[in-house]
């Protein structure tokens, strides 16, 4: 196979409202991103992915789009967008946009018309069903709480929304819907963007007959029921044929609950669908044992399970498809708190250790803003500190309505797993409002910003920032890092995550101590080794100090 540019790339994810404010309204914006391009260039990333910046009532921070071809004015104008794209390219980077087409906002013109009657131009753009015995058409529960169906008196029907009521699901069975999506994609591609991240794209094909969920009221609704539906491959192939194949771009499909076998179909070298997927198995390892509580839990992840989840994908896709690699994004808590240790004593080493463990795998790595600073969770203790509708709705539903859990326990769960942990504004320096804005930011800063900020990181040669810079450089310079196959070591070891990569006779050995203890591990290797990267000085061979992580090359 000929190598593709995105196999050499490291992607940096920008959450626009929390990245950089340029006009001091407290909200990040497009000119703010332009201002920070030199910082991103210094880090060495190749591609920027922006979360949605389109016209939206922002019920779900932009994942509810009211007009796909307009920029939300608080972020700037279309001229600001065109300039941003130009500047990104001028800095030698590329741009991925977020494509959210499982659903629109209920404020989108298509939905506004669709809901009026059963015979307007957009009547079949959404999934409408008659009541069944005066009730919802099935027992599906929405991801953001309550039923997945909302009744509209004008039509005398219910519409389906897998997420919030303000996010009605599009009816992909309707060819006109698909044509409309292709049209949106071409609009952005013709502007010269370099690809798409596709929101919950494996939910677009619903199961025939929309059958009841076997366990009503449990999360996630998607698993084995609405995800990876019968026509998904057809839709993705059509998208590829009609749109993507006409451009040299990259695609990554967000696919909650997909398994490696599914992903081989979607990312297969000959399947002509997508380039890679965001799988969820390694970020869904500690669901609450009470299924009605879904992901809300505060238990630490067990290392053998984490290893198993990641190794499985490494092995399954090798030579057959392509992996994305990520610890963090806008929907996940901060990795250093979740998988390692955010105690000030260990945070920097632990963040570097996590970076090394992931970046030395096969696939395209994604870095979420602030990850390169080793940012940790915010550790909120009150519900009114949260912004995210998922967290707030879950609290009300599980604590107040269903009384499945008490308030203080739910607050612990939120502190552990809420998406808001990732969404605090980017700390640029230690000044008031952290250099993010002169005004009070739309969402409170992480209180650690005086210590953990970009300016401090760039001034400190031992920072997480420079470690990530090295990881990115290593990938760029090494076909072994990019393409080597993956060989796990001691999957049951609950303290160390170790693996080898092999490529054309060379071997890379990666060993990471996930504990605060000093350990000894001897992975015997016949040939002499060269230490390529470490998060400690003075290599001590078989000894691994707390959160130590090192990479050896054998050639
Ligand atoms: C995806 C997005 C998430 C959003 C959801 C509904 O999971 O990443 O932020 O809430 O889809 O669009
Ligand atoms: Ca602004």
Coordinates of C-alpha atoms and ligand atoms in Angstrom, one line a residue:
X1 CA 0.0 0.0 0.0
X2 CA 1.2 3.5 -0.7
X3 CA 1.5 5.6 2.4
X4 CA -1.0 8.3 2.9
X5 CA -0.2 11.8 4.4
X6 CA -2.5 11.2 7.3
X7 CA -0.5 8.1 8.4
X8 CA 2.4 10.5 9.2
X9 CA 0.2 13.1 10.9
X10 CA -0.5 14.1 14.5
X11 CA -3.8 15.9 15.0
X12 CA -4.5 18.6 17.5
X13 CA -8.1 19.1 18.6
X14 CA -9.3 22.6 19.3
X15 CA -12.4 23.2 21.3
X16 CA -13.1 26.7 19.8
X17 CA -15.1 28.3 22.6
X18 CA -12.3 27.4 25.1
X19 CA -9.2 28.0 23.0
X20 CA -8.5 31.7 22.6
X21 CA -10.7 34.8 22.8
X22 CA -9.6 37.6 20.5
X23 CA -12.4 40.3 21.1
X24 CA -12.8 39.9 24.9
X25 CA -16.4 38.7 25.0
X26 CA -15.1 35.7 27.1
X27 CA -15.7 33.2 24.3
X28 CA -12.9 31.7 22.1
X29 CA -13.1 32.5 18.4
X30 CA -11.5 32.0 15.0
X31 CA -9.2 35.0 15.1
X32 CA -8.0 33.7 18.5
X33 CA -7.0 30.4 16.8
X34 CA -5.0 32.4 14.2
X35 CA -3.1 34.1 17.0
X36 CA -2.0 30.7 18.4
X37 CA -0.9 29.0 15.2
X38 CA 2.8 29.7 16.0
X39 CA 2.4 27.8 19.3
X40 CA 0.9 24.8 17.5
X41 CA 3.6 24.9 14.9
X42 CA 6.2 24.8 17.6
X43 CA 4.5 21.8 19.1
X44 CA 4.8 20.2 15.7
X45 CA 1.3 19.0 15.0
X46 CA 0.2 18.5 11.4
X47 CA -3.5 18.9 11.4
X48 CA -6.0 20.9 13.5
X49 CA -9.5 19.6 14.1
X50 CA -12.1 22.1 15.2
X51 CA -15.2 21.1 17.1
X52 CA -18.3 22.6 15.4
X53 CA -18.2 26.3 14.7
X54 CA -21.5 26.5 12.7
X55 CA -24.7 28.4 13.4
X56 CA -26.2 26.8 16.4
X57 CA -28.4 27.5 19.5
X58 CA -25.6 25.7 21.4
X59 CA -27.8 23.4 23.4
X60 CA -25.0 20.8 23.1
X61 CA -22.1 23.3 22.5
X62 CA -22.5 23.3 18.7
X63 CA -23.4 19.6 18.2
X64 CA -26.8 20.9 17.3
X65 CA -26.4 22.7 14.0
X66 CA -29.0 25.1 12.7
X67 CA -27.1 26.1 9.5
X68 CA -24.2 24.0 8.1
X69 CA -23.0 26.7 5.9
X70 CA -22.8 29.6 8.4
X71 CA -20.3 30.4 11.0
X72 CA -21.8 31.1 14.5
X73 CA -21.2 34.9 14.8
X74 CA -19.6 34.7 18.2
X75 CA -16.8 32.7 16.6
X76 CA -16.4 35.2 13.7
X77 CA -17.5 35.6 10.1
X78 CA -17.0 33.4 7.0
X79 CA -14.2 35.8 6.1
X80 CA -12.6 35.0 9.4
X81 CA -13.0 31.3 8.6
X82 CA -11.4 31.8 5.1
X83 CA -8.5 33.6 6.7
X84 CA -8.1 30.9 9.4
X85 CA -7.9 28.2 6.7
X86 CA -5.4 30.3 4.7
X87 CA -3.2 30.9 7.8
X88 CA -3.3 27.3 8.9
X89 CA -2.1 26.3 5.4
X90 CA 0.5 29.0 5.5
X91 CA 1.8 27.6 8.7
X92 CA 2.2 24.2 7.0
X93 CA -0.8 22.6 8.8
X94 CA -4.1 21.2 7.6
X95 CA -7.7 21.6 8.9
X96 CA -10.4 19.1 9.8
X97 CA -13.9 20.2 10.3
X98 CA -16.5 18.5 12.4
X99 CA -19.4 17.0 10.4
X100 CA -22.5 16.4 12.5
X101 CA -25.0 14.7 10.3
X102 CA -26.7 12.1 12.5
X103 CA -28.9 14.9 13.7
X104 CA -29.4 18.6 13.2
X105 CA -30.6 21.2 15.6
X106 CA -34.4 21.5 16.0
X107 CA -33.8 25.1 14.9
X108 CA -32.5 24.0 11.5
X109 CA -34.8 25.1 8.6
X110 CA -35.3 21.5 7.5
X111 CA -36.8 20.6 10.9
X112 CA -38.8 23.8 11.2
X113 CA -40.5 22.8 8.0
X114 CA -40.6 19.1 8.6
X115 CA -42.6 19.5 11.8
X116 CA -45.3 21.5 10.2
X117 CA -47.1 18.7 8.2
X118 CA -46.7 15.3 6.7
X119 CA -46.5 16.6 3.1
X120 CA -44.0 19.4 3.0
X121 CA -40.7 19.3 1.1
X122 CA -38.8 18.2 4.3
X123 CA -41.5 16.0 5.7
X124 CA -39.3 12.9 5.4
X125 CA -36.0 14.5 6.5
X126 CA -36.4 13.2 10.0
X127 CA -37.7 10.0 11.6
X128 CA -41.3 10.5 12.4
X129 CA -43.6 7.8 13.8
X130 CA -47.2 7.6 14.9
X131 CA -48.0 7.1 18.5
X132 CA -48.5 3.4 19.5
X133 CA -51.5 3.1 21.8
X134 CA -51.1 6.8 22.7
X135 CA -47.4 6.3 23.6
X136 CA -43.9 6.6 22.2
X137 CA -43.2 4.3 19.3
X138 CA -40.6 2.3 21.3
X139 CA -38.8 2.3 24.6
X140 CA -35.6 4.0 23.6
X141 CA -33.9 6.2 26.1
X142 CA -32.0 9.3 24.8
X143 CA -28.3 9.7 25.5
X144 CA -29.0 13.0 27.3
X145 CA -31.9 11.8 29.4
X146 CA -35.6 11.0 29.0
X147 CA -37.3 9.3 26.1
X148 CA -35.7 9.4 22.6
X149 CA -39.1 10.5 21.2
X150 CA -40.8 13.9 21.4
X151 CA -44.4 14.5 20.3
X152 CA -45.2 17.3 17.9
X153 CA -48.9 18.2 18.0
X154 CA -48.8 19.8 14.5
X155 CA -48.0 16.5 12.9
X156 CA -49.6 14.3 15.6
X157 CA -46.4 12.3 15.5
X158 CA -43.2 11.7 17.5
X159 CA -39.7 12.4 16.1
X160 CA -36.6 10.4 17.1
X161 CA -33.7 12.1 18.9
X162 CA -31.0 9.8 20.2
X163 CA -29.5 12.7 22.0
X164 CA -31.4 15.8 23.3
X165 CA -34.9 16.8 22.1
X166 CA -33.1 19.8 20.4
X167 CA -31.1 17.3 18.2
X168 CA -33.6 15.5 15.9
X169 CA -32.1 12.5 14.0
X170 CA -32.0 12.8 10.2
X171 CA -33.6 10.1 8.1
X172 CA -30.8 8.7 6.1
X173 CA -33.1 6.3 4.3
X174 CA -34.3 9.4 2.3
X175 CA -32.0 9.9 -0.7
X176 CA -32.7 13.7 -0.5
X177 CA -31.2 13.8 3.0
X178 CA -28.1 12.1 1.7
X179 CA -27.8 14.5 -1.2
X180 CA -28.1 17.4 1.2
X181 CA -25.3 16.0 3.3
X182 CA -23.0 15.5 0.2
X183 CA -23.8 19.1 -0.7
X184 CA -22.7 20.4 2.7
X185 CA -19.5 18.3 2.5
X186 CA -18.7 19.7 -0.9
X187 CA -19.2 23.2 0.2
X188 CA -16.5 22.9 2.8
X189 CA -14.2 20.7 0.8
X190 CA -14.3 23.2 -2.1
X191 CA -13.1 25.8 0.3
X192 CA -10.0 23.7 0.7
X193 CA -10.4 22.0 4.0
X194 CA -8.5 18.8 4.5
X195 CA -11.1 16.4 5.9
X196 CA -13.8 15.7 8.4
X197 CA -14.2 14.3 11.8
X198 CA -17.7 12.7 11.7
X199 CA -19.8 12.9 14.7
X200 CA -21.5 9.6 15.9
X201 CA -21.4 8.5 12.3
X202 CA -22.1 4.8 13.1
X203 CA -25.6 5.8 14.3
X204 CA -26.9 7.0 11.0
X205 CA -28.5 3.7 9.9
X206 CA -31.2 2.7 12.3
X207 CA -32.3 -0.9 12.8
X208 CA -35.2 -2.0 10.7
X209 CA -38.5 -1.6 12.5
X210 CA -36.9 0.3 15.3
X211 CA -37.3 -2.5 17.8
X212 CA -37.6 -2.0 21.6
X213 CA -34.4 -2.0 23.6
X214 CA -34.0 -5.3 25.6
X215 CA -33.3 -3.5 28.8
X216 CA -35.3 -0.2 28.8
X217 CA -33.8 2.7 30.6
X218 CA -30.3 1.5 30.5
X219 CA -27.3 3.3 28.9
X220 CA -25.9 3.2 26.4
X221 CA -28.8 2.9 24.0
X222 CA -26.4 2.5 21.2
X223 CA -24.7 -0.7 22.0
X224 CA -25.7 -3.6 19.8
X225 CA -29.0 -1.8 19.0
X226 CA -28.7 1.4 17.1
X227 CA -25.0 1.5 16.4
X228 CA -23.5 0.0 13.2
X229 CA -26.9 -0.4 11.6
X230 CA -27.7 -2.5 8.5
X231 CA -27.1 0.2 5.9
X232 CA -24.1 2.0 7.4
X233 CA -21.6 0.5 5.0
X234 CA -23.8 1.4 2.0
X235 CA -24.1 5.0 3.2
X236 CA -20.4 5.4 3.9
X237 CA -19.5 3.9 0.5
X238 CA -21.9 6.2 -1.2
X239 CA -20.4 9.2 0.6
X240 CA -17.0 8.1 -0.4
X241 CA -17.9 7.6 -4.1
X242 CA -19.9 10.7 -4.4
X243 CA -17.8 13.1 -2.4
X244 CA -14.7 11.9 -0.6
X245 CA -13.0 10.1 -3.4
X246 CA -12.9 13.4 -5.4
X247 CA -10.6 15.1 -2.8
X248 CA -7.3 14.2 -1.1
X249 CA -8.6 14.4 2.5
X250 CA -8.7 12.4 5.7
X251 CA -11.7 11.2 7.6
X252 CA -12.2 9.9 11.1
X253 CA -15.6 8.6 12.1
X254 CA -16.7 8.7 15.7
X255 CA -18.1 5.3 16.4
X256 CA -19.3 4.6 19.9
X257 CA -19.5 0.9 20.7
X258 CA -17.9 -0.3 17.4
X259 CA -15.6 -3.3 17.6
X260 CA -12.4 -3.9 15.6
X261 CA -14.3 -6.3 13.2
X262 CA -16.7 -3.5 12.4
X263 CA -13.8 -1.0 12.0
X264 CA -12.0 -3.2 9.5
X265 CA -15.1 -2.7 7.3
X266 CA -15.1 1.0 7.7
X267 CA -11.4 1.7 7.5
X268 CA -10.3 -1.3 5.4
X269 CA -7.7 -0.5 2.8
X270 CA -10.1 -1.6 0.1
X271 CA -13.4 -0.7 1.6
X272 CA -13.6 2.8 0.3
X273 CA -15.4 4.2 3.3
X274 CA -13.4 6.1 6.0
X275 CA -9.7 6.4 6.9
X276 CA -10.0 5.7 10.6
X277 CA -12.5 5.6 13.5
X278 CA -12.6 6.8 17.1
X279 CA -13.4 3.7 19.0
X280 CA -14.6 3.8 22.6
X281 CA -13.5 0.6 24.2
X282 CA -10.6 2.0 26.2
X283 CA -12.6 5.0 27.5
X284 CA -15.6 2.9 28.5
X285 CA -13.9 0.4 30.9
X286 CA -15.5 1.4 34.2
X287 CA -19.2 1.7 33.6
X288 CA -21.4 1.6 36.7
X289 CA -22.2 -2.0 37.7
X290 CA -25.8 -0.7 37.9
X291 CA -26.5 -0.4 34.2
X292 CA -29.2 2.2 34.8
X293 CA -26.3 4.6 35.8
X294 CA -24.4 4.1 32.6
X295 CA -21.0 5.7 32.5
X296 CA -21.5 7.5 35.8
X297 CA -19.0 5.9 38.2
X298 CA -15.8 6.8 40.1
X299 CA -13.8 3.6 40.0
X300 CA -10.3 3.6 38.6
X301 CA -9.5 1.7 35.4
X302 CA -7.7 -1.6 35.8
X303 CA -4.5 -1.6 33.8
X304 CA -4.9 -5.1 32.3
X305 CA -8.3 -4.0 30.9
X306 CA -6.9 -0.9 29.5
X307 CA -4.1 -2.8 27.8
X308 CA -6.5 -5.4 26.5
X309 CA -8.7 -2.8 25.0
X310 CA -5.9 -1.0 23.2
X311 CA -3.9 -4.1 22.2
X312 CA -6.9 -5.6 20.7
X313 CA -7.3 -2.7 18.2
X314 CA -3.6 -2.6 17.5
X315 CA -3.5 -6.2 16.5
X316 CA -6.8 -6.4 14.7
X317 CA -6.3 -3.4 12.4
X318 CA -2.6 -4.1 11.6
X319 CA -2.2 -4.3 7.8
X320 CA -6.0 -4.3 7.4
X321 CA -7.2 -0.9 8.4
X322 CA -5.9 2.1 10.4
X323 CA -6.3 3.2 14.0
X324 CA -6.8 6.6 15.6
X325 CA -5.1 7.0 18.9
X326 CA -6.5 9.2 21.7
X327 CA -6.7 9.6 25.4
X328 CA -8.6 12.8 25.5
X329 CA -11.2 14.8 23.8
X330 CA -14.1 17.2 24.6
X331 CA -16.2 14.2 25.8
X332 CA -13.7 12.6 28.1
X333 CA -12.2 13.6 31.5
X334 CA -8.5 14.5 31.5
X335 CA -6.4 11.3 31.0
X336 CA -3.8 12.1 33.6
X337 CA -6.5 12.1 36.3
X338 CA -8.3 9.1 34.8
X339 CA -5.6 6.7 33.9
X340 CA -2.5 7.8 35.9
X341 CA -2.1 10.3 38.7
X342 CA -2.7 14.1 38.9
X343 CA -1.0 14.6 42.3
X344 CA 1.4 17.5 41.8
X345 CA 4.2 15.1 42.8
X346 CA 3.6 12.9 39.8
X347 CA 1.5 14.8 37.3
X348 CA 4.2 15.8 34.8
X349 CA 5.9 12.4 34.7
X350 CA 2.5 10.7 34.5
X351 CA 1.3 12.8 31.7
X352 CA 4.5 12.2 29.7
X353 CA 4.2 8.5 30.5
X354 CA 0.7 8.4 29.1
X355 CA 1.8 10.3 26.0
X356 CA 4.6 7.9 25.3
X357 CA 2.4 4.8 25.8
X358 CA -0.1 6.0 23.2
X359 CA 2.1 7.8 20.7
X360 CA 4.4 4.8 20.2
X361 CA 1.5 2.8 18.9
X362 CA 0.4 2.3 15.3
X363 CA -2.2 4.8 14.1
X364 CA -2.8 8.5 13.9
X365 CA -2.5 10.2 17.3
X366 CA -4.9 13.0 18.4
X367 CA -3.9 15.5 21.1
X368 CA -6.7 17.5 22.8
X369 CA -5.9 21.1 23.7
X370 CA -4.2 21.2 27.1
X371 CA -3.2 17.6 27.0
X372 CA 0.3 18.8 25.9
X373 CA 0.4 20.7 29.2
X374 CA -0.6 17.7 31.2
X375 CA -3.9 19.3 32.3
X376 CA -5.8 17.5 35.0
X377 CA -9.5 17.3 35.9
X378 CA -11.1 20.3 37.5
X379 CA -12.4 18.5 40.6
X380 CA -15.7 20.3 40.9
X381 CA -17.9 19.7 44.0
X382 CA -21.2 21.5 43.2
X383 CA -23.7 20.9 40.4
X384 CA -23.8 24.6 39.6
X385 CA -20.2 24.6 38.5
X386 CA -21.2 22.4 35.5
X387 CA -22.2 23.7 32.1
X388 CA -22.6 20.5 30.1
X389 CA -26.2 19.3 29.4
X390 CA -25.2 15.7 29.7
X391 CA -23.8 16.1 33.2
X392 CA -26.6 18.4 34.4
X393 CA -29.4 16.2 32.9
X394 CA -27.9 13.1 34.3
X395 CA -27.8 14.5 37.8
X396 CA -31.5 15.6 37.6
X397 CA -32.6 12.3 36.1
X398 CA -30.6 9.9 38.3
X399 CA -30.7 11.8 41.6
X400 CA -33.9 13.9 41.6
X401 CA -36.3 12.0 39.4
X402 CA -35.3 8.3 39.6
X403 CA -33.5 8.5 42.9
X404 CA -31.1 5.8 41.8
X405 CA -28.1 7.5 43.5
X406 CA -27.7 10.2 46.2
X407 CA -26.4 13.7 45.3
X408 CA -23.0 13.5 46.9
X409 CA -22.2 10.2 45.2
X410 CA -23.4 11.6 41.8
X411 CA -21.1 14.6 42.3
X412 CA -18.2 12.3 42.8
X413 CA -19.1 10.5 39.6
X414 CA -19.3 13.9 37.7
X415 CA -16.0 14.9 39.1
X416 CA -14.5 11.7 37.8
X417 CA -16.1 11.4 34.4
X418 CA -17.9 14.6 33.3
X419 CA -17.1 16.1 29.9
X420 CA -16.7 19.5 31.5
X421 CA -13.3 18.3 32.9
X422 CA -12.0 18.8 29.4
X423 CA -13.8 22.0 28.5
X424 CA -12.3 24.6 30.8
X425 CA -10.6 27.4 28.8
X426 CA -7.0 26.9 27.7
X427 CA -4.6 28.4 30.2
X428 CA -2.1 30.4 28.2
X429 CA -0.3 32.2 31.1
X430 CA -0.6 33.0 34.8
X431 CA -2.3 36.4 34.4
X432 CA -5.9 37.0 35.3
X433 CA -8.1 34.9 33.0
X434 CA -5.0 33.0 32.0
X435 CA -4.4 35.0 28.8
X436 CA -7.5 33.4 27.4
X437 CA -9.5 36.6 27.5
X438 CA -9.6 40.0 29.2
X439 CA -13.2 39.3 30.1
X440 CA -14.5 36.6 32.5
X441 CA -14.5 33.4 30.4
X442 CA -17.8 31.7 29.5
X443 CA -16.7 28.8 31.6
X444 CA -14.5 28.9 34.7
X445 CA -10.7 28.3 34.3
X446 CA -9.2 25.3 35.9
X447 CA -8.0 26.8 39.2
X448 CA -4.5 25.3 38.5
X449 CA -3.9 27.8 35.7
X450 CA -1.2 29.7 37.6
X451 CA 1.0 26.6 37.6
X452 CA -0.2 24.7 34.5
X453 CA -0.2 27.0 31.5
X454 CA 1.4 27.2 28.1
X455 CA 3.8 30.0 28.8
X456 CA 5.3 28.1 31.8
X457 CA 5.5 24.9 29.7
X458 CA 7.2 26.6 26.8
X459 CA 9.8 28.1 29.2
X460 CA 10.6 24.8 30.9
X461 CA 12.7 22.4 28.8
X462 CA 11.4 19.5 31.0
X463 CA 7.7 20.2 30.4
X464 CA 5.1 17.9 29.0
X465 CA 4.9 20.2 26.0
X466 CA 8.5 19.4 24.9
X467 CA 7.9 15.7 25.6
X468 CA 5.0 15.8 23.2
X469 CA 7.1 17.7 20.7
X470 CA 9.6 14.8 20.8
X471 CA 6.9 12.2 20.5
X472 CA 5.6 14.0 17.4
X473 CA 9.1 14.3 15.9
X474 CA 9.8 10.6 16.6
X475 CA 6.7 9.6 14.6
X476 CA 7.6 11.9 11.7
X477 CA 11.1 10.5 11.6
X478 CA 10.4 6.9 12.0
X479 CA 8.6 4.3 9.8
X480 CA 9.0 1.9 12.6
X481 CA 6.8 4.1 14.8
X482 CA 4.3 4.7 12.0
X483 CA 4.0 1.3 10.5
X484 CA 5.6 -1.3 12.8
X485 CA 3.4 -4.1 13.9
X486 CA 2.4 -4.5 17.6
X487 CA 3.4 -7.2 20.0
X488 CA 2.1 -6.9 23.6
X489 CA 4.2 -8.0 26.6
X490 CA 2.7 -9.6 29.7
X491 CA -1.0 -8.6 29.2
X492 CA -1.8 -9.5 32.8
X493 CA 0.8 -7.3 34.4
X494 CA -1.3 -4.9 36.4
X495 CA 1.5 -2.3 36.9
X496 CA 3.4 -2.0 33.6
X497 CA 2.2 -1.4 30.1
X498 CA 4.9 -2.8 27.8
X499 CA 4.9 -3.7 24.1
X500 CA 7.2 -4.0 21.1
X501 CA 6.9 -2.8 17.6
X502 CA 8.6 -4.5 14.7
X503 CA 9.4 -3.2 11.3
X504 CA 11.9 -4.3 8.7
X505 CA 14.1 -6.0 11.2
X506 CA 14.1 -3.2 13.8
X507 CA 12.3 -3.4 17.1
X508 CA 11.1 -0.7 19.4
X509 CA 10.4 -1.6 23.1
X510 CA 8.1 0.6 25.0
X511 CA 7.7 0.2 28.8
X512 CA 5.6 2.4 31.1
X513 CA 5.1 2.1 34.8
X514 CA 1.5 3.0 35.6
X515 CA 2.2 3.1 39.4
X516 CA 3.8 5.3 42.0
X517 CA 6.2 2.5 43.0
X518 CA 9.6 1.5 41.8
X519 CA 9.5 -1.7 39.9
X520 CA 11.8 -4.1 38.1
X521 CA 11.0 -5.5 34.7
X522 CA 13.4 -7.4 32.5
X523 CA 12.3 -7.8 28.9
X524 CA 15.3 -9.6 27.6
X525 CA 16.4 -8.6 24.2
X526 CA 19.3 -10.1 22.4
X527 CA 20.8 -7.1 20.7
X528 CA 22.1 -3.9 22.1
X529 CA 19.6 -1.2 22.7
X530 CA 19.6 2.5 22.3
X531 CA 17.4 4.6 24.7
X532 CA 15.3 6.8 22.4
X533 CA 13.1 8.6 24.9
X534 CA 12.4 8.7 28.6
X535 CA 10.7 10.8 31.2
X536 CA 13.6 10.5 33.7
X537 CA 17.4 11.2 33.5
X538 CA 20.0 8.5 34.0
X539 CA 18.5 5.3 32.7
X540 CA 18.5 2.5 35.3
X541 CA 18.0 -0.4 32.9
X542 CA 15.5 -2.9 34.3
X543 CA 14.4 -0.5 37.1
X544 CA 11.3 1.6 36.4
X545 CA 10.8 4.5 38.8
X546 CA 7.3 5.9 39.5
X547 CA 5.5 6.6 36.2
X548 CA 8.7 6.1 34.4
X549 CA 8.3 5.4 30.7
X550 CA 11.0 4.6 28.2
X551 CA 11.5 3.7 24.6
X552 CA 14.4 1.6 23.4
X553 CA 15.4 0.9 19.8
X554 CA 17.0 -2.4 18.8
X555 CA 18.5 -2.3 15.3
Ligands
LIG1 C1 -20.6 13.2 19.9 C2 -19.9 14.5 20.3 C3 -20.5 15.0 21.6 C4 -22.0 15.3 21.3 C5 -22.7 14.0 20.7 C6 -24.0 14.4 20.1 O1 -20.4 12.2 20.8 O2 -18.5 14.3 20.4 O3 -19.9 16.1 22.1 O4 -22.6 15.6 22.5 O5 -21.9 13.4 19.7 O6 -23.8 15.2 18.9
LIG2 CA1 -14.5 36.0 21.4

